[in-house]
XYZ file of C-alpha atoms in Angstrom:
101
model
C -37.174 43.425 -9.837
C -35.240 46.888 -9.596
C -34.178 49.213 -12.170
C -30.754 47.544 -12.642
C -32.419 44.284 -13.629
C -34.685 46.086 -16.075
C -31.769 47.782 -17.649
C -29.735 44.564 -17.941
C -32.798 42.773 -19.539
C -33.298 45.605 -21.977
C -29.623 45.650 -22.928
C -29.668 41.874 -23.563
C -32.642 42.363 -25.788
C -31.043 45.122 -27.712
C -27.806 43.145 -28.215
C -29.778 40.226 -29.495
C -31.753 42.487 -31.865
C -28.523 44.105 -33.125
C -26.910 40.783 -33.616
C -29.875 39.428 -35.653
C -29.933 42.701 -37.764
C -26.190 42.453 -38.354
C -26.720 38.960 -39.855
C -30.008 39.411 -41.627
C -29.469 42.821 -43.301
C -26.385 41.862 -45.315
C -28.057 38.550 -46.352
C -31.141 40.505 -47.573
C -28.984 43.058 -49.403
C -26.887 40.302 -51.003
C -30.083 38.470 -52.307
C -30.100 41.158 -55.220
C -26.542 40.194 -56.089
C -26.028 36.387 -55.799
C -22.377 36.561 -56.799
C -21.602 38.326 -53.489
C -23.292 35.263 -51.670
C -20.908 32.952 -53.485
C -17.927 35.073 -52.474
C -19.067 35.085 -48.909
C -19.691 31.472 -48.937
C -16.146 30.809 -50.151
C -14.760 32.937 -47.407
C -16.850 31.148 -44.775
C -15.598 27.739 -46.248
C -12.077 28.852 -46.040
C -12.506 29.891 -42.394
C -14.134 26.534 -41.680
C -11.436 24.537 -43.375
C -8.747 26.388 -41.432
C -10.609 25.811 -38.128
C -10.926 22.116 -39.029
C -7.206 21.893 -39.628
C -6.618 23.544 -36.288
C -9.075 21.248 -34.607
C -7.166 18.188 -36.051
C -3.830 19.563 -34.791
C -5.118 20.402 -31.348
C -4.202 18.000 -28.570
C -7.129 18.459 -26.178
C -4.982 17.995 -23.129
C -5.664 20.390 -20.141
C -5.464 20.359 -16.436
C -8.584 22.436 -15.733
C -10.933 22.042 -18.808
C -12.535 19.044 -20.309
C -11.075 17.376 -23.411
C -13.664 18.883 -25.759
C -13.297 22.390 -24.515
C -9.554 22.172 -24.566
C -9.597 20.909 -28.144
C -11.905 23.696 -29.400
C -9.813 26.398 -27.652
C -6.647 24.877 -29.031
C -8.192 24.740 -32.433
C -9.063 28.474 -32.143
C -5.577 29.314 -31.095
C -3.943 27.280 -33.947
C -6.400 28.826 -36.414
C -5.379 32.308 -35.248
C -1.723 31.339 -35.815
C -2.544 30.218 -39.294
C -4.349 33.409 -40.165
C -1.610 35.494 -38.681
C 1.036 33.722 -40.821
C -1.246 34.146 -43.950
C -1.697 37.868 -43.164
C 1.994 38.484 -42.663
C 2.710 36.554 -45.870
C 0.147 38.658 -47.801
C 1.605 41.856 -46.463
C 5.121 40.815 -47.478
C 3.958 39.672 -50.911
C 2.123 42.991 -51.479
C 5.116 45.122 -50.514
C 7.539 43.123 -52.657
C 5.198 43.176 -55.678
C 4.628 47.017 -55.211
C 8.427 47.514 -55.002
C 9.201 45.503 -58.159
C 6.580 47.429 -60.270
């Protein structure tokens, strides 16, 4: 085992620790304010519903990938399109409502 392998292993461990900290610290902070957990749960639920809509719309046909992988990738792409349309609609709505005030 040379120095590069040790460095890679150390970086994998540090990335994993950072990922765990990025998930656990906000959860621990929000335990003091349960309303923030409800808002986060609603946001996560909306993302899940949009992904399920994208999964239902995805065809799953591909020349190189299996049907399951192609369906999940298609669901991700369709979900991205849905969120893009919602973001553009939100921007347009905000600008129009600011212009009318």
